[in-house]
Short mmCIF file of N, CA and C in Angstrom, two decimals:
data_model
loop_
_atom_site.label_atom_id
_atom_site.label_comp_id
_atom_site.label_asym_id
_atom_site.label_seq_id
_atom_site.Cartn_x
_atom_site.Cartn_y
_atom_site.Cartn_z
N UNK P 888 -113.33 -147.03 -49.21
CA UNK P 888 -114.71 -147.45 -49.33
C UNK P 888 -115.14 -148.21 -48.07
N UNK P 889 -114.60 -148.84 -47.90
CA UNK P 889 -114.73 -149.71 -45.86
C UNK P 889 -114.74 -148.44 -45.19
N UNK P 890 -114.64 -147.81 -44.96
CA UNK P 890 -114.80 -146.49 -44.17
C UNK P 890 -115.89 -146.14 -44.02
N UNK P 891 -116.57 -145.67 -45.58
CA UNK P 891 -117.67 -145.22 -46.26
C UNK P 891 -118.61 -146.65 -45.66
N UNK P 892 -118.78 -147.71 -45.53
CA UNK P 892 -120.08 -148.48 -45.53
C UNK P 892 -119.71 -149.14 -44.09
N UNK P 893 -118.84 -148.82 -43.04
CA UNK P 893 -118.09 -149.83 -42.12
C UNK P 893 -119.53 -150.22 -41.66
N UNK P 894 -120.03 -149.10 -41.29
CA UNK P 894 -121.23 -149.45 -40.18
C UNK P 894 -122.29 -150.36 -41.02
N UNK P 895 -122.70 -150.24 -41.95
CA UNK P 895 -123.69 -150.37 -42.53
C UNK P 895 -123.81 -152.19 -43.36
N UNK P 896 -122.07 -152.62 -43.04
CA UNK P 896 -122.25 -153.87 -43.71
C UNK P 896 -122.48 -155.09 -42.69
N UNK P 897 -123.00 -156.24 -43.26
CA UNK P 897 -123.36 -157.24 -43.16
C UNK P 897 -122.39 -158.30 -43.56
N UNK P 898 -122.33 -159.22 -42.83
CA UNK P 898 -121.34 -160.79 -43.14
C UNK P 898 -122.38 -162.18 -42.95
N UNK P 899 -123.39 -161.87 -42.34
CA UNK P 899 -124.65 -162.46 -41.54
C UNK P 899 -124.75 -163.34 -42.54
N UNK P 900 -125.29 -163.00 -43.96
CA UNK P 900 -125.52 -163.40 -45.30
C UNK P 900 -124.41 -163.80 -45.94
N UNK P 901 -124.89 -164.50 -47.27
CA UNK P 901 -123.83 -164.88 -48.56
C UNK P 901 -123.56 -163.27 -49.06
N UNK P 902 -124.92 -162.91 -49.42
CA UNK P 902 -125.40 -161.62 -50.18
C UNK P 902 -124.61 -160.57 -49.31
N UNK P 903 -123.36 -160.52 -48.26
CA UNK P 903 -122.81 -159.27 -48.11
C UNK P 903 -121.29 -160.04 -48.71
N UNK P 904 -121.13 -161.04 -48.58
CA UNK P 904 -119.87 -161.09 -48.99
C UNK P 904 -119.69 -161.03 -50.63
N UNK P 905 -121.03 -161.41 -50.96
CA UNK P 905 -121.05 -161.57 -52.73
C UNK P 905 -120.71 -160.15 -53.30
N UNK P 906 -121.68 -158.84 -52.11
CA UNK P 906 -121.60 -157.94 -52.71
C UNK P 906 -119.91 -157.10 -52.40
N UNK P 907 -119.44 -157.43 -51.42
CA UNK P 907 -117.89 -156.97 -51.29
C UNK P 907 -117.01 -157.98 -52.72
N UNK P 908 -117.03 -158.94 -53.12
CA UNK P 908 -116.81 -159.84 -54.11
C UNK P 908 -116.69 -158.73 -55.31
N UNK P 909 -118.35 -158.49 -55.25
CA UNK P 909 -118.35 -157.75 -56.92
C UNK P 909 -118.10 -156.28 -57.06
N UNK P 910 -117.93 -155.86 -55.86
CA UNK P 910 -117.28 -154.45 -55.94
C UNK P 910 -115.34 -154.12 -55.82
N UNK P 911 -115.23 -155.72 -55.00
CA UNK P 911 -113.47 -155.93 -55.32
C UNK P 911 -113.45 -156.46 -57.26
N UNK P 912 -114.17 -157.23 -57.63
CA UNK P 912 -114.13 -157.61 -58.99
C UNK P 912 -114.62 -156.32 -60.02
N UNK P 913 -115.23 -155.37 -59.85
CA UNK P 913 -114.92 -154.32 -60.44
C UNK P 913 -114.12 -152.99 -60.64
N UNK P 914 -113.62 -153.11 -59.43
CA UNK P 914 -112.60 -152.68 -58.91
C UNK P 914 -110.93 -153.42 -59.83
N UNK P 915 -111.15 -154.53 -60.00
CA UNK P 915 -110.10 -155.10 -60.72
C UNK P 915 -110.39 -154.83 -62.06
N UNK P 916 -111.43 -155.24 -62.68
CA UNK P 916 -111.70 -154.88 -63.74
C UNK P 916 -111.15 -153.60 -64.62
N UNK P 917 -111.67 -152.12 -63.52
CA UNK P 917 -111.44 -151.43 -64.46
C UNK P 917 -109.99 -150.72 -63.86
N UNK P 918 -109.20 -151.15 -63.41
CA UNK P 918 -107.76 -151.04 -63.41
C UNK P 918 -107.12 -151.74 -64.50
N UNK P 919 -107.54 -153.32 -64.58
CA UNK P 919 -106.72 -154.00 -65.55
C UNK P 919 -107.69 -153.46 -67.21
N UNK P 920 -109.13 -152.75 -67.37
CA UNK P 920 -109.55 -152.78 -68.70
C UNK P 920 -108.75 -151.40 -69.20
N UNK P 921 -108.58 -150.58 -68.45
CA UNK P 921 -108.21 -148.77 -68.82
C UNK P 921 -106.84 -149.19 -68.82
N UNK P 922 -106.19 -150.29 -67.92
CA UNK P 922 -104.48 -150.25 -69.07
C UNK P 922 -104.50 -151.02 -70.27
N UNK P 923 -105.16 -151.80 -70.21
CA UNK P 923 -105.02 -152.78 -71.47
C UNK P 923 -105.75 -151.60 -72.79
N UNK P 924 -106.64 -151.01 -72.48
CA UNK P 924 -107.03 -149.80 -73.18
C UNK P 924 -106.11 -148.92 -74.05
N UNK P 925 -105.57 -148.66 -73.26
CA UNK P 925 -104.28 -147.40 -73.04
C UNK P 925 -103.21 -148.08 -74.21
N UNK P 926 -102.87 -149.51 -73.52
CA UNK P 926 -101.69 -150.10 -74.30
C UNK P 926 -102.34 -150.69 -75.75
N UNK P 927 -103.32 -151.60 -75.70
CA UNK P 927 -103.18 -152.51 -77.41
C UNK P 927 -104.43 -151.45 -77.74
N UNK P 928 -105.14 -150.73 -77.45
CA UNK P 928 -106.22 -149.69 -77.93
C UNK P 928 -105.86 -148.40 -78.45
N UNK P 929 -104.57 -147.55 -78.04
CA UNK P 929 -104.44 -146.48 -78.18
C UNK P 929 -104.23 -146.03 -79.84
N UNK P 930 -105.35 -145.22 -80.00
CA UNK P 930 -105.40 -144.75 -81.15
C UNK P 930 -106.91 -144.95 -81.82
N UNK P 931 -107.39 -145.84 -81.59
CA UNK P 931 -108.59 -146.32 -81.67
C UNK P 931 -109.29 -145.23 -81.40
N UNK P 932 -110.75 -144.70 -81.91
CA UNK P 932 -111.94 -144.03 -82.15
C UNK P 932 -112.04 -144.41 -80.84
N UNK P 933 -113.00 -143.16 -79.42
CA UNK P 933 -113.15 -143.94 -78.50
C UNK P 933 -115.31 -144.13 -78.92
N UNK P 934 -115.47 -143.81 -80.16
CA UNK P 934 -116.92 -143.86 -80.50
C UNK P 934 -117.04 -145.52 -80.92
N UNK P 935 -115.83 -146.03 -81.21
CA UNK P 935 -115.68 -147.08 -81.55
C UNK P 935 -115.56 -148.48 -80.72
N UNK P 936 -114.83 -147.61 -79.57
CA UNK P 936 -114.29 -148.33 -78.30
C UNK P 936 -115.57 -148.62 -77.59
N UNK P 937 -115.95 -147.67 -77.78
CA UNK P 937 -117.92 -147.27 -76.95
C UNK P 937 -118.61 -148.34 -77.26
N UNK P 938 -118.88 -148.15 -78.42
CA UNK P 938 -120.14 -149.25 -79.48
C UNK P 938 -119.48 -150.61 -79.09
N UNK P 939 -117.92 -151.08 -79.00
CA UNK P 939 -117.37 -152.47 -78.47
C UNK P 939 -117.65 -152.88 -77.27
N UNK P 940 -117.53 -151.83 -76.33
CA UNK P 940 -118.26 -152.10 -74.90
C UNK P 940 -119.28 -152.58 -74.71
N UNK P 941 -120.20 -151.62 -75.57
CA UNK P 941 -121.65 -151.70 -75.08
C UNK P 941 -122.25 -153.13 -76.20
N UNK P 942 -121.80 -153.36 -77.31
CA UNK P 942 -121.76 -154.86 -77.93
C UNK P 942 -121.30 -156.08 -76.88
N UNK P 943 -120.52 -155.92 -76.48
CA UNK P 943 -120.08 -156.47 -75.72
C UNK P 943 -120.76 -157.08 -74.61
N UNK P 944 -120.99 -156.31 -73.54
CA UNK P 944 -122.01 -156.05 -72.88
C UNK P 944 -123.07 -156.81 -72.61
N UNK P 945 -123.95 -156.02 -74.31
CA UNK P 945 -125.40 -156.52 -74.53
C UNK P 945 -125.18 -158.24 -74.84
N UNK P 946 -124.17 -158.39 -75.36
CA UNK P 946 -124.13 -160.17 -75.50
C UNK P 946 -123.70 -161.02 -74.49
N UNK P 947 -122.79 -160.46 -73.64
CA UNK P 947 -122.81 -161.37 -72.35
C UNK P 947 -124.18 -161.03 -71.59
N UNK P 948 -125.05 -160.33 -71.15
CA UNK P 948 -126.07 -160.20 -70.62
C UNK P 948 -127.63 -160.65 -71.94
N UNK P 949 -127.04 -160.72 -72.79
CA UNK P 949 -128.16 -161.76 -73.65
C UNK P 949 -129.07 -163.02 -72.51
N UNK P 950 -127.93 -163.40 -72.28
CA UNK P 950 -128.34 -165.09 -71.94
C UNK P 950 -129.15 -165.11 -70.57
N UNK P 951 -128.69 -164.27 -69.79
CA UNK P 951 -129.91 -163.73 -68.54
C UNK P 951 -131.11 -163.10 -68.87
N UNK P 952 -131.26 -162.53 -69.99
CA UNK P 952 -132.26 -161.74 -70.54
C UNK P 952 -133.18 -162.24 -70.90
N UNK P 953 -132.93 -163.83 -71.40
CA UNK P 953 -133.74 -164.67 -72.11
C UNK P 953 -134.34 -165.68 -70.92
N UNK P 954 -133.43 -165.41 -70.36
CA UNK P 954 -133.39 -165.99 -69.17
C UNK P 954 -134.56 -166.24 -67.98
N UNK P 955 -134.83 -164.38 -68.09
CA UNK P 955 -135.82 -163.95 -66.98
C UNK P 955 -136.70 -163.19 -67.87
N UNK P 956 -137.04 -163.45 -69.24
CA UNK P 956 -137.91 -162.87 -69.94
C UNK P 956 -139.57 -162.40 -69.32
N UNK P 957 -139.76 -161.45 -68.93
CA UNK P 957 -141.01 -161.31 -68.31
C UNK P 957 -141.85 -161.74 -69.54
N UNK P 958 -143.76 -162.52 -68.40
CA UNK P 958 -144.79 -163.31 -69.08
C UNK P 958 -145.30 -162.47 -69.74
N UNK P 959 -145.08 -161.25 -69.25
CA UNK P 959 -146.61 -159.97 -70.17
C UNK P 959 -144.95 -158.89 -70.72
N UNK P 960 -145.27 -158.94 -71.98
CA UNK P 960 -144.08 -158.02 -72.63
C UNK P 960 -144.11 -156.19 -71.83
N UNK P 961 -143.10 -155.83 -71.90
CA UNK P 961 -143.59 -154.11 -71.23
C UNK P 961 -143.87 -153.45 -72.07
N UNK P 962 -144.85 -151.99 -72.12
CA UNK P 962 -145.21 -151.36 -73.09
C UNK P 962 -143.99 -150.59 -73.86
N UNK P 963 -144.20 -150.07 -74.87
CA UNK P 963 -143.36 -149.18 -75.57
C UNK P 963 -142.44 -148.21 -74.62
N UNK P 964 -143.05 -147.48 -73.59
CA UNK P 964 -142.83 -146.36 -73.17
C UNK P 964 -141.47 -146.92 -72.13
N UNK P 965 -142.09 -148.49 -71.93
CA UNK P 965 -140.33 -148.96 -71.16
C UNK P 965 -139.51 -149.31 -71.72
N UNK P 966 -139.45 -150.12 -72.91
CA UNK P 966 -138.60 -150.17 -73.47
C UNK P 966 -137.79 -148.90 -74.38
N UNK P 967 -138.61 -147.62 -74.18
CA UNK P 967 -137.88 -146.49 -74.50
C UNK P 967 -136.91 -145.89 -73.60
N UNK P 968 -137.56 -146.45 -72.57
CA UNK P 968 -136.62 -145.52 -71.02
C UNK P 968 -135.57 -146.98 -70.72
N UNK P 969 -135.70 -147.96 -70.92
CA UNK P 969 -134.91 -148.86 -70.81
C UNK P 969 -133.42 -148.87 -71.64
N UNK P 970 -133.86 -148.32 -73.32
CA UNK P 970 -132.62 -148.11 -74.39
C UNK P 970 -132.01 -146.84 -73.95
N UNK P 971 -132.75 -145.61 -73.53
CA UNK P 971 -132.26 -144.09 -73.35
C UNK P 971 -131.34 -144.50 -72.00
N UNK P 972 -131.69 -145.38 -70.79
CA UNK P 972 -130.90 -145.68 -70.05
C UNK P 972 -129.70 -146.53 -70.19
N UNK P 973 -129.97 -147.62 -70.55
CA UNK P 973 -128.79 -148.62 -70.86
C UNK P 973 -128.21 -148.10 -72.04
N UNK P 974 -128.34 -147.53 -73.31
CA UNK P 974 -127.25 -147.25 -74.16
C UNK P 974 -127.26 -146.07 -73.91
N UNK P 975 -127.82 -145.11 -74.01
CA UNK P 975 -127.41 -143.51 -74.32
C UNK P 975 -126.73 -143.17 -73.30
N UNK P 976 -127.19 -143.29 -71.96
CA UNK P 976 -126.53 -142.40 -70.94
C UNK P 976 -124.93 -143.37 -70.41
N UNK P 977 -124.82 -144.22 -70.49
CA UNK P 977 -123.56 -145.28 -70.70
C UNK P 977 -122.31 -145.32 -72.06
N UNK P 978 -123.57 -144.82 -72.99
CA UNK P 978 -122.70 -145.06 -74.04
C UNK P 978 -121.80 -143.57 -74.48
N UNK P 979 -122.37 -142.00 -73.95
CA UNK P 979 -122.01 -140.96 -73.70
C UNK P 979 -120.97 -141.04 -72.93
N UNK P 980 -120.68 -141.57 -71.47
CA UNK P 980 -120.24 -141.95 -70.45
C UNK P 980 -118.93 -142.74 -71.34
N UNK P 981 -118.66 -143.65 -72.20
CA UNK P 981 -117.82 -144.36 -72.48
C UNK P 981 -116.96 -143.60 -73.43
N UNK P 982 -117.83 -142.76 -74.13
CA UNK P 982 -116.91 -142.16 -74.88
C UNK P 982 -115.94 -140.98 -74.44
N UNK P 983 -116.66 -140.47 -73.11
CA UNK P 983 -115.91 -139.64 -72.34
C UNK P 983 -114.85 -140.06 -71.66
N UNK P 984 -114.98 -141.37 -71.58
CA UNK P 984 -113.66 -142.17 -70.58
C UNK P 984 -112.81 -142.54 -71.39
N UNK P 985 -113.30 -142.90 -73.03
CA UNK P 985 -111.72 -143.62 -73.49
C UNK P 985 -111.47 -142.45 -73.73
N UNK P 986 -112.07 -141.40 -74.37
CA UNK P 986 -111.33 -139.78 -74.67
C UNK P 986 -110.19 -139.48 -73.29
N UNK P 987 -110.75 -140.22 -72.11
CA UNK P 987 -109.89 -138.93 -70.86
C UNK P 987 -108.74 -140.33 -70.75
N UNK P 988 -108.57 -141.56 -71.53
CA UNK P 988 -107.76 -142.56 -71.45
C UNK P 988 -106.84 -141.83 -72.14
N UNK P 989 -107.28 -141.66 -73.45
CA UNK P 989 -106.34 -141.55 -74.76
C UNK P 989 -105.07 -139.90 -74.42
N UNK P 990 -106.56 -139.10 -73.43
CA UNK P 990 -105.61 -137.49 -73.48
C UNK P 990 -104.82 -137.61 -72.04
N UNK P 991 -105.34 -137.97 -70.52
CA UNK P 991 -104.75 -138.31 -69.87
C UNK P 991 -104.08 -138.85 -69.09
N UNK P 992 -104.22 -140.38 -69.74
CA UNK P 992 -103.69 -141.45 -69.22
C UNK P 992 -105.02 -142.42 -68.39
N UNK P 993 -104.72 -144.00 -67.94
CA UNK P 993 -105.46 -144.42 -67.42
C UNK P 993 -105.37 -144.06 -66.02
N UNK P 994 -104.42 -143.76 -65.34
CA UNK P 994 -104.34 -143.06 -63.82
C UNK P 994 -105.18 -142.42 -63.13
N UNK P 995 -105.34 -141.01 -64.49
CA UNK P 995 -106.03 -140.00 -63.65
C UNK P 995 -107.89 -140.77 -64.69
N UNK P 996 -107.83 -141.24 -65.34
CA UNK P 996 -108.90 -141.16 -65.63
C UNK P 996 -110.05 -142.45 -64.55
N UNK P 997 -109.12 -143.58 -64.20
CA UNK P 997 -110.01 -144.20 -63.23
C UNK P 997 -110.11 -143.46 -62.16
N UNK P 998 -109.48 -142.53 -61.54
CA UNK P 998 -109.40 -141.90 -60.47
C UNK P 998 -111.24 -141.97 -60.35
N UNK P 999 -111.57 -140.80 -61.22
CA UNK P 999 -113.32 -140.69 -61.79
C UNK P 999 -114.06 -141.64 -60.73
N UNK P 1000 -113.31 -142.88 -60.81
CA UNK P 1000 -114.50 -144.11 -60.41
C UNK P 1000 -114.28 -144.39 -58.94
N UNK P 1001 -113.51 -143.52 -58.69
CA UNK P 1001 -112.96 -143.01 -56.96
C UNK P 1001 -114.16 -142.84 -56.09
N UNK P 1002 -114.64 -141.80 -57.26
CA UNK P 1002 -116.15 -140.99 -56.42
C UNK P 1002 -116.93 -141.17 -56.25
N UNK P 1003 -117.61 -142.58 -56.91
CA UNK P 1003 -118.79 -143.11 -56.92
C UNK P 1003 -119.25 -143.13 -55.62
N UNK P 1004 -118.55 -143.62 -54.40
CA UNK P 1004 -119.14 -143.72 -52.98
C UNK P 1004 -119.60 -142.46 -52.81
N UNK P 1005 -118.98 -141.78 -52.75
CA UNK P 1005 -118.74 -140.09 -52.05
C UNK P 1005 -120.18 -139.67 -52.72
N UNK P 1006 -120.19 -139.72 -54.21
CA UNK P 1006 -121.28 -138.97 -54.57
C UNK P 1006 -122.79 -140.02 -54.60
N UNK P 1007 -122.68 -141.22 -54.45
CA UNK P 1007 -123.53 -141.92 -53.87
C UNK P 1007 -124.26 -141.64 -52.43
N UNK P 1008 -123.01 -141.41 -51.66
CA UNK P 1008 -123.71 -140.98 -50.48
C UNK P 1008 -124.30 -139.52 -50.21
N UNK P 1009 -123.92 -138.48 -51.32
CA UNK P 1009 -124.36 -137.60 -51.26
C UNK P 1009 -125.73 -137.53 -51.86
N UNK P 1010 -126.00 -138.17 -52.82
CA UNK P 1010 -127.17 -138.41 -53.47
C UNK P 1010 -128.76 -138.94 -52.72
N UNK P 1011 -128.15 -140.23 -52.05
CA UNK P 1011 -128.62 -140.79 -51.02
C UNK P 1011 -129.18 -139.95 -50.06
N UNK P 1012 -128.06 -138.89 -49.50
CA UNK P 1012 -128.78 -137.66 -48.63
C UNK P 1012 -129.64 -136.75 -49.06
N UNK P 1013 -129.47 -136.44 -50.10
CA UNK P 1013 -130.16 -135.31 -51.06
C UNK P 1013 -131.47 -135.80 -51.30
N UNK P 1014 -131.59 -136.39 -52.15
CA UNK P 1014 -133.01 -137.37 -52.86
C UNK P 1014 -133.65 -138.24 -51.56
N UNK P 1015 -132.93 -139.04 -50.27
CA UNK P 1015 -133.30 -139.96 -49.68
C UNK P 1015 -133.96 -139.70 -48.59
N UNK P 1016 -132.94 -138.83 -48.36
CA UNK P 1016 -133.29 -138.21 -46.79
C UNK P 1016 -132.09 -139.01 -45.97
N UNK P 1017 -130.88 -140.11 -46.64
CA UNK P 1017 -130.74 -141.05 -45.47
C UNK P 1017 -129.75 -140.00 -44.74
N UNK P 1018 -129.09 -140.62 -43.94
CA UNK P 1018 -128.50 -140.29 -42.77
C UNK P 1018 -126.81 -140.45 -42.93
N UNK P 1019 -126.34 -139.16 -42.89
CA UNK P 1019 -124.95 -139.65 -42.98
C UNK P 1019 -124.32 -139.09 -41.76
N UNK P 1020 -123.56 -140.61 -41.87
CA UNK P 1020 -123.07 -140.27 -40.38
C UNK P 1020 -121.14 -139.51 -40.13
N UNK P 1021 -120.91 -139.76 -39.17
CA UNK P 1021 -119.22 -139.41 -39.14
C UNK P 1021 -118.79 -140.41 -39.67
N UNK P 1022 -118.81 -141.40 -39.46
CA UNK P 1022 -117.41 -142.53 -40.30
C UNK P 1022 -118.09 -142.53 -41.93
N UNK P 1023 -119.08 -141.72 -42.61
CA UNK P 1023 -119.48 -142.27 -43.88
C UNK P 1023 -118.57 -140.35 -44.16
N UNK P 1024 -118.57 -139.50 -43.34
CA UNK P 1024 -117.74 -138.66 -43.93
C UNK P 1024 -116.49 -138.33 -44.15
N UNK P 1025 -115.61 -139.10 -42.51
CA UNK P 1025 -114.57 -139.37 -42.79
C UNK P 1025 -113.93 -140.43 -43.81
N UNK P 1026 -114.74 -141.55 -44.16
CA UNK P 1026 -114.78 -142.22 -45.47
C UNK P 1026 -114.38 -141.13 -46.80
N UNK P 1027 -115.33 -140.85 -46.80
CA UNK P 1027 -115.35 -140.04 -47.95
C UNK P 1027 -114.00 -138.94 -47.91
N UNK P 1028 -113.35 -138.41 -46.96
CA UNK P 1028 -112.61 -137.24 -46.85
C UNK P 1028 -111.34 -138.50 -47.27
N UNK P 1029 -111.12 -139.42 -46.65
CA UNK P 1029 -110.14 -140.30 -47.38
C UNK P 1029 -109.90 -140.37 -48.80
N UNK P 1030 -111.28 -140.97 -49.32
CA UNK P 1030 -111.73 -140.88 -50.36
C UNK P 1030 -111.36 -139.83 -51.09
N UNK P 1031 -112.04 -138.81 -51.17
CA UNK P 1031 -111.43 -137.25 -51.98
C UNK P 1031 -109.85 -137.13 -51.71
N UNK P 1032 -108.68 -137.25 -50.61
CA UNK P 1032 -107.67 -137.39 -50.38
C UNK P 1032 -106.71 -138.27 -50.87
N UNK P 1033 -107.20 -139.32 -51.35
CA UNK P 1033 -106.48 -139.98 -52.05
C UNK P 1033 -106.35 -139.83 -53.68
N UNK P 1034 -107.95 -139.50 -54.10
CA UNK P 1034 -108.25 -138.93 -55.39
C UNK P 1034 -107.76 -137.50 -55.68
N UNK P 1035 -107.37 -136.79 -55.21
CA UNK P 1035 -106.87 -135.88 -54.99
C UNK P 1035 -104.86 -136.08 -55.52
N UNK P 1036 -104.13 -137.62 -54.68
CA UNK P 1036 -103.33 -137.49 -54.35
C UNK P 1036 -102.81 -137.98 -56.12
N UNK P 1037 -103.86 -138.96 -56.27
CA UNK P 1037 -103.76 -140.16 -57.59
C UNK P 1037 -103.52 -139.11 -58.74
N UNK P 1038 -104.34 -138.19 -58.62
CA UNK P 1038 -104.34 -137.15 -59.91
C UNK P 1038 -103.49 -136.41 -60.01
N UNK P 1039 -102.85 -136.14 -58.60
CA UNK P 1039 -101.80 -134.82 -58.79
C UNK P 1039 -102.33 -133.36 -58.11
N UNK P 1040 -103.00 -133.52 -58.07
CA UNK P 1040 -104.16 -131.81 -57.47
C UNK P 1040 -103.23 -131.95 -56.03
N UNK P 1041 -102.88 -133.13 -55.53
CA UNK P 1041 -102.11 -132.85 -54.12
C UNK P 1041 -100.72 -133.41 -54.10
N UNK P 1042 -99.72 -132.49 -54.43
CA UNK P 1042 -98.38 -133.22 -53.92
C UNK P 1042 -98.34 -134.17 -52.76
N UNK P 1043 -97.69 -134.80 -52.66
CA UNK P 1043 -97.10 -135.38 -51.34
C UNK P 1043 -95.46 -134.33 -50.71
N UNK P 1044 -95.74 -134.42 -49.89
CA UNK P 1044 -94.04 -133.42 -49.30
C UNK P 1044 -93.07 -133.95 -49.36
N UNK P 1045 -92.20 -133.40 -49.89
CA UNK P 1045 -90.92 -134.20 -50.02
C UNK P 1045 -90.17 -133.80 -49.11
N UNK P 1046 -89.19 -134.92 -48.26
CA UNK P 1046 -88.53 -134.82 -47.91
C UNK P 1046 -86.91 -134.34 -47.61
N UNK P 1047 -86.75 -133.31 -47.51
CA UNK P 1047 -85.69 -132.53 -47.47
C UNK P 1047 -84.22 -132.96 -46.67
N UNK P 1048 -84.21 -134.39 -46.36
CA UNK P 1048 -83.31 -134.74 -44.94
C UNK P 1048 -81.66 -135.00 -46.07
N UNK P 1049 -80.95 -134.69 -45.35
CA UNK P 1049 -79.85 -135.13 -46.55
C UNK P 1049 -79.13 -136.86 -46.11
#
């Protein structure tokens, strides 16, 4: 991922180190949540596991909510695109991950969260117009190469020396 953003980051600010902070802290997160998953969870409904997340979730982010309550309430039509976003398309998403916990382990299933840069930056190009450069592709070719290696799709060579 330093590959993927080398050029593009900032230290100037609090706000670049906060944001390297919370992408190393999620980064920990879901290494240590998909084993702990795996181990005291396994067997568990992952429709169940889902609805705990997203409970979860919604109550630690309660207290900011109330927090920054906007003065003029939003109409219906946002708070429809607000629930279809925050639960449905997350909560689909969760049930697909403890399913790929439970069938193929937590290994290959964080791998998944490998790609986020890669297909971020592809997105970015597509929809943005932005600009990708050589070190955001050789980033990424790391990226796919290692995800690649984590899952198994790429042996490593073994050494034959006696």
């Amino acid at each position: 991922m330093i590959l993927l953003v080398w050029s593009k980051g900032s230290f100037s600010s609090g706000a670049g180190i906060l944001a390297v902070a919370a992408s190393l802290g999620a980064t920990l997160c879901y290494g240590v949540g998909v084993n702990v998953a795996k181990k005291h969870l396994a067997g568990v409904d992952s429709l169940v596991l889902s609805g705990g997340s997203m409970l979860g979730s919604a109550l630690l982010l309660l207290p900011a909510a109330v927090w920054t309550w906007p003065a003029v309430t939003p109409p219906a039509g946002a708070w429809i695109s607000a629930l279809l976003l925050g639960v449905v398309c997350p909560g689909m998403a969760y049930v697909l991950f403890y399913r790929l916990v439970d069938t193929v382990g937590p290994s290959k299933t964080v791998a998944v969260t490998y790609l986020i840069p890669v297909f971020g930056m592809l997105w970015g190009a597509v929809f943005l117009g932005e600009k990708v450069t050589s070190g955001m592709l050789g980033g990424a070719a790391v990226i796919l190469l290692g995800t690649a290696l984590t899952t198994g799709l790429l042996a490593p060579r073994k050494d034959h020396r006696p």
